[in-house]
Amino acid sequence: MSRSVLWTFGTLAVGGLVFWLVLALDIPYQSTATPETTSATTSGTTPDPPLRSAPPADVSAWVTDIRPGPDDHSAVLRVDLPGCAVGPRIQITEADDRIDASVLFQPGKGPDCKQVPTDFPLKTTAPIGKRPVLVNAGDVWGLTSTGWKKCDKILGCEPPTDHCDKAWVAQVEFGAEAEHPGTTRACDQNWLIHDLQRHSGQAPTRVVYRWADNGWTSFASAKDGGCSEILAVEPAFPTHLCQNLTPPS
């Protein structure tokens, strides 16, 4: 037998032995074929689900009046409510010293959505008593001897009967935008002389007021003491309130 024939048989024998060992040892076989692609691998990412729109935010109706209810646990809120308002309802939060109330709704759509006066009953767990009711994010109402009344931020729900009370004077200073408390020089139920301290470092300004229906109204100012400048504007001003006054300082 020639050498080439022996070499061929030897090569086949070695190859068969190697293949038998692969099968016996369960060595994984890696294919070189191109893997199939799926829609997930070709698209890269899964599309997000569509976003749901949030419901419209609540809106507060404007409270224009409060009236007594049938008992001491109740009142009636009058509000300006759009005719197309959706789901109007009253919301109440009680505390020992106050009651917060609001009428909430969601804006609707319609060809005719005018404001309509609408009443909403307010019911409290405890008697309302002297507790103020806060509406419109800041307006204060109180139950007085003559019924419900919108309260002044300075004078409160029942203004003092004494027109010379410090609350009435504070209202004067608030209206004049005075930065510092001034000095009352003279006062009775109908007339007031008050030295305003409008700005720091400036000399006081003497202002004279007469009583109107709902507060003090200025009508004159004075740089000197005494009554001459005041009487020149209002001869009926009582001189005993000004005759001994020194100039503002």
Short mmCIF file of C-alpha atoms in Angstrom, two decimals:
data_model
loop_
_atom_site.label_atom_id
_atom_site.label_comp_id
_atom_site.label_asym_id
_atom_site.label_seq_id
_atom_site.Cartn_x
_atom_site.Cartn_y
_atom_site.Cartn_z
CA MET A 1 0.00 0.00 0.00
CA SER A 2 1.36 3.34 -1.02
CA ARG A 3 2.27 6.14 1.47
CA SER A 4 -0.47 8.50 0.10
CA VAL A 5 -3.19 5.97 0.74
CA LEU A 6 -2.01 5.44 4.29
CA TRP A 7 -2.02 9.23 4.89
CA THR A 8 -5.61 9.55 3.67
CA PHE A 9 -6.85 6.78 5.95
CA GLY A 10 -5.02 8.31 8.89
CA THR A 11 -6.60 11.73 8.33
CA LEU A 12 -10.12 10.28 8.15
CA ALA A 13 -9.55 8.30 11.32
CA VAL A 14 -8.43 11.36 13.27
CA GLY A 15 -11.41 13.41 11.98
CA GLY A 16 -13.86 10.70 13.02
CA LEU A 17 -12.31 10.53 16.48
CA VAL A 18 -12.66 14.31 16.98
CA PHE A 19 -16.35 14.29 15.88
CA TRP A 20 -17.05 11.41 18.28
CA LEU A 21 -15.50 13.37 21.15
CA VAL A 22 -17.69 16.46 20.39
CA LEU A 23 -20.82 14.34 20.58
CA ALA A 24 -19.69 12.54 23.69
CA LEU A 25 -18.77 15.68 25.62
CA ASP A 26 -21.91 17.64 24.48
CA ILE A 27 -19.86 20.66 23.41
CA PRO A 28 -22.28 23.42 22.21
CA TYR A 29 -22.26 24.03 18.52
CA GLN A 30 -22.46 27.66 17.31
CA SER A 31 -24.24 28.31 14.09
CA THR A 32 -22.97 30.98 11.76
CA ALA A 33 -26.37 31.52 10.18
CA THR A 34 -27.85 35.04 10.36
CA PRO A 35 -30.40 35.21 13.23
CA GLU A 36 -33.95 36.12 12.41
CA THR A 37 -35.10 39.55 13.52
CA THR A 38 -38.40 40.34 15.19
CA SER A 39 -40.47 43.49 15.17
CA ALA A 40 -39.23 44.33 18.68
CA THR A 41 -35.57 44.25 17.67
CA THR A 42 -36.14 46.25 14.52
CA SER A 43 -38.21 48.99 16.13
CA GLY A 44 -35.81 49.52 19.04
CA THR A 45 -38.37 50.68 21.67
CA THR A 46 -41.97 49.91 22.54
CA PRO A 47 -44.26 52.94 21.93
CA ASP A 48 -45.64 54.65 25.07
CA PRO A 49 -49.38 54.44 25.71
CA PRO A 50 -51.31 57.64 24.88
CA LEU A 51 -51.45 60.21 27.70
CA ARG A 52 -54.80 60.88 29.31
CA SER A 53 -55.74 64.53 29.71
CA ALA A 54 -56.18 65.74 33.30
CA PRO A 55 -59.68 66.85 34.36
CA PRO A 56 -60.23 70.62 34.42
CA ALA A 57 -59.27 72.35 37.66
CA ASP A 58 -61.92 73.57 40.07
CA VAL A 59 -62.83 77.26 40.03
CA SER A 60 -64.23 79.27 42.95
CA ALA A 61 -67.43 81.24 42.47
CA TRP A 62 -67.41 84.82 43.79
CA VAL A 63 -69.45 85.23 47.00
CA THR A 64 -71.45 88.47 46.90
CA ASP A 65 -73.60 88.16 50.02
CA ILE A 66 -74.28 86.04 53.10
CA ARG A 67 -77.71 85.83 54.73
CA PRO A 68 -78.97 84.10 57.89
CA GLY A 69 -80.11 80.50 57.63
CA PRO A 70 -82.99 78.79 59.44
CA ASP A 71 -80.93 78.12 62.60
CA ASP A 72 -77.66 79.01 64.35
CA HIS A 73 -75.80 76.27 62.44
CA SER A 74 -76.56 77.64 59.01
CA ALA A 75 -76.28 80.55 56.59
CA VAL A 76 -76.93 81.13 52.89
CA LEU A 77 -74.16 82.09 50.47
CA ARG A 78 -75.15 84.08 47.37
CA VAL A 79 -72.64 83.62 44.55
CA ASP A 80 -72.24 84.64 40.93
CA LEU A 81 -72.24 81.27 39.17
CA PRO A 82 -71.86 80.71 35.41
CA GLY A 83 -74.98 79.15 33.95
CA CYS A 84 -72.89 76.40 32.32
CA ALA A 85 -70.96 75.51 35.50
CA VAL A 86 -70.40 71.77 35.98
CA GLY A 87 -70.79 70.10 39.37
CA PRO A 88 -71.10 73.18 41.63
CA ARG A 89 -70.70 72.36 45.31
CA ILE A 90 -69.94 74.11 48.59
CA GLN A 91 -66.76 73.33 50.53
CA ILE A 92 -66.56 74.14 54.26
CA THR A 93 -63.64 73.91 56.70
CA GLU A 94 -64.38 74.63 60.35
CA ALA A 95 -62.02 75.74 63.12
CA ASP A 96 -62.65 77.03 66.63
CA ASP A 97 -62.06 80.64 65.59
CA ARG A 98 -63.12 80.74 61.90
CA ILE A 99 -65.03 79.09 59.08
CA ASP A 100 -63.62 78.84 55.55
CA ALA A 101 -66.26 78.46 52.85
CA SER A 102 -66.14 78.39 49.06
CA VAL A 103 -68.36 77.32 46.18
CA LEU A 104 -66.37 75.27 43.68
CA PHE A 105 -67.27 74.24 40.15
CA GLN A 106 -65.71 73.15 36.88
CA PRO A 107 -66.05 75.48 33.91
CA GLY A 108 -68.44 74.25 31.28
CA LYS A 109 -68.88 75.06 27.64
CA GLY A 110 -71.88 76.56 25.97
CA PRO A 111 -73.01 79.37 23.71
CA ASP A 112 -74.66 81.21 26.59
CA CYS A 113 -72.72 81.06 29.86
CA LYS A 114 -73.72 84.21 31.74
CA GLN A 115 -73.27 84.77 35.47
CA VAL A 116 -76.38 83.81 37.41
CA PRO A 117 -76.99 84.71 41.11
CA THR A 118 -77.28 81.39 42.93
CA ASP A 119 -77.80 80.49 46.61
CA PHE A 120 -75.90 77.73 48.41
CA PRO A 121 -76.79 76.67 51.97
CA LEU A 122 -73.91 76.60 54.47
CA LYS A 123 -74.24 74.11 57.34
CA THR A 124 -71.79 73.90 60.24
CA THR A 125 -71.26 71.24 62.88
CA ALA A 126 -71.10 73.72 65.77
CA PRO A 127 -73.12 76.93 66.08
CA ILE A 128 -71.63 79.69 63.95
CA GLY A 129 -71.70 82.22 66.80
CA LYS A 130 -69.14 85.00 66.46
CA ARG A 131 -66.84 83.01 64.19
CA PRO A 132 -65.99 84.93 61.00
CA VAL A 133 -66.65 83.27 57.66
CA LEU A 134 -63.79 83.63 55.15
CA VAL A 135 -64.71 83.60 51.45
CA ASN A 136 -63.15 84.71 48.15
CA ALA A 137 -59.66 83.88 49.48
CA GLY A 138 -59.62 86.81 51.88
CA ASP A 139 -63.00 88.50 52.36
CA VAL A 140 -64.34 88.20 55.91
CA TRP A 141 -68.02 88.17 56.86
CA GLY A 142 -69.45 88.19 60.37
CA LEU A 143 -72.83 87.78 62.02
CA THR A 144 -73.71 91.03 63.79
CA SER A 145 -76.76 92.26 65.68
CA THR A 146 -78.23 93.48 62.38
CA GLY A 147 -77.43 90.37 60.33
CA TRP A 148 -74.49 89.27 58.22
CA LYS A 149 -72.03 91.96 57.23
CA LYS A 150 -68.82 92.15 55.24
CA CYS A 151 -66.07 93.01 57.72
CA ASP A 152 -63.43 95.70 57.35
CA LYS A 153 -59.83 94.51 57.62
CA ILE A 154 -59.10 97.20 60.21
CA LEU A 155 -62.45 97.92 61.86
CA GLY A 156 -63.64 94.34 62.02
CA CYS A 157 -67.23 93.19 61.68
CA GLU A 158 -68.69 95.70 64.14
CA PRO A 159 -66.88 99.07 63.96
CA PRO A 160 -66.48 100.92 67.28
CA THR A 161 -69.23 103.39 68.13
CA ASP A 162 -66.60 105.83 69.42
CA HIS A 163 -65.34 107.67 66.34
CA CYS A 164 -62.11 108.53 68.19
CA ASP A 165 -61.31 104.86 68.75
CA LYS A 166 -57.83 103.81 67.65
CA ALA A 167 -59.35 101.53 65.00
CA TRP A 168 -60.90 104.53 63.20
CA VAL A 169 -57.60 106.41 63.45
CA ALA A 170 -55.76 103.37 62.10
CA GLN A 171 -58.09 103.39 59.10
CA VAL A 172 -57.14 107.04 58.50
CA GLU A 173 -53.44 106.17 58.55
CA PHE A 174 -53.96 103.16 56.29
CA GLY A 175 -55.79 105.33 53.74
CA ALA A 176 -52.95 107.89 53.84
CA GLU A 177 -50.33 105.14 53.36
CA ALA A 178 -48.49 106.37 56.44
CA GLU A 179 -45.38 104.33 57.18
CA HIS A 180 -45.41 105.11 60.92
CA PRO A 181 -48.10 105.78 63.53
CA GLY A 182 -49.01 109.45 63.85
CA THR A 183 -50.36 111.51 66.74
CA THR A 184 -53.97 112.50 67.39
CA ARG A 185 -54.03 116.15 68.54
CA ALA A 186 -57.79 116.56 69.05
CA CYS A 187 -60.94 114.52 68.47
CA ASP A 188 -64.64 114.37 69.15
CA GLN A 189 -67.41 112.44 67.40
CA ASN A 190 -67.49 114.86 64.44
CA TRP A 191 -63.96 116.34 64.11
CA LEU A 192 -60.42 114.98 64.15
CA ILE A 193 -56.99 116.62 64.02
CA HIS A 194 -54.24 114.09 63.36
CA ASP A 195 -50.54 114.56 62.62
CA LEU A 196 -49.59 111.96 60.01
CA GLN A 197 -46.07 110.52 59.86
CA ARG A 198 -46.12 109.43 56.23
CA HIS A 199 -42.42 108.72 55.68
CA SER A 200 -39.42 108.20 57.92
CA GLY A 201 -37.29 111.32 58.31
CA GLN A 202 -40.00 113.72 57.13
CA ALA A 203 -41.82 116.25 59.29
CA PRO A 204 -45.36 115.27 60.33
CA THR A 205 -48.27 116.56 58.27
CA ARG A 206 -51.27 117.94 60.15
CA VAL A 207 -54.55 116.87 58.57
CA VAL A 208 -58.06 117.83 59.69
CA TYR A 209 -61.04 115.50 59.20
CA ARG A 210 -64.81 115.60 59.49
CA TRP A 211 -66.96 112.56 60.16
CA ALA A 212 -68.87 111.16 57.19
CA ASP A 213 -71.32 108.26 57.10
CA ASN A 214 -68.70 105.52 57.24
CA GLY A 215 -65.48 107.14 58.42
CA TRP A 216 -63.27 110.20 58.55
CA THR A 217 -62.90 112.48 55.50
CA SER A 218 -60.07 115.02 55.27
CA PHE A 219 -60.90 118.62 54.36
CA ALA A 220 -57.90 120.75 55.44
CA SER A 221 -54.22 120.69 56.41
CA ALA A 222 -52.21 123.04 58.62
CA LYS A 223 -48.53 123.92 58.95
CA ASP A 224 -48.92 126.28 61.91
CA GLY A 225 -50.47 125.93 65.33
CA GLY A 226 -53.83 127.33 66.37
CA CYS A 227 -57.00 127.46 64.28
CA SER A 228 -56.50 130.05 61.52
CA GLU A 229 -55.70 127.65 58.68
CA ILE A 230 -58.52 125.32 59.70
CA LEU A 231 -61.16 128.03 60.11
CA ALA A 232 -60.26 129.47 56.72
CA VAL A 233 -61.56 126.25 55.19
CA GLU A 234 -64.31 125.36 57.67
CA PRO A 235 -65.62 128.24 59.83
CA ALA A 236 -67.86 125.83 61.75
CA PHE A 237 -64.89 123.94 63.17
CA PRO A 238 -64.97 124.13 67.01
CA THR A 239 -62.13 126.38 68.16
CA HIS A 240 -61.67 124.64 71.49
CA LEU A 241 -60.15 121.70 69.59
CA CYS A 242 -57.41 123.75 67.92
CA GLN A 243 -56.79 127.06 69.72
CA ASN A 244 -54.02 125.73 71.96
CA LEU A 245 -52.28 123.51 69.42
CA THR A 246 -48.60 124.02 68.62
CA PRO A 247 -47.29 123.47 65.05
CA PRO A 248 -46.79 119.85 63.99
CA SER A 249 -43.41 118.53 65.02
#
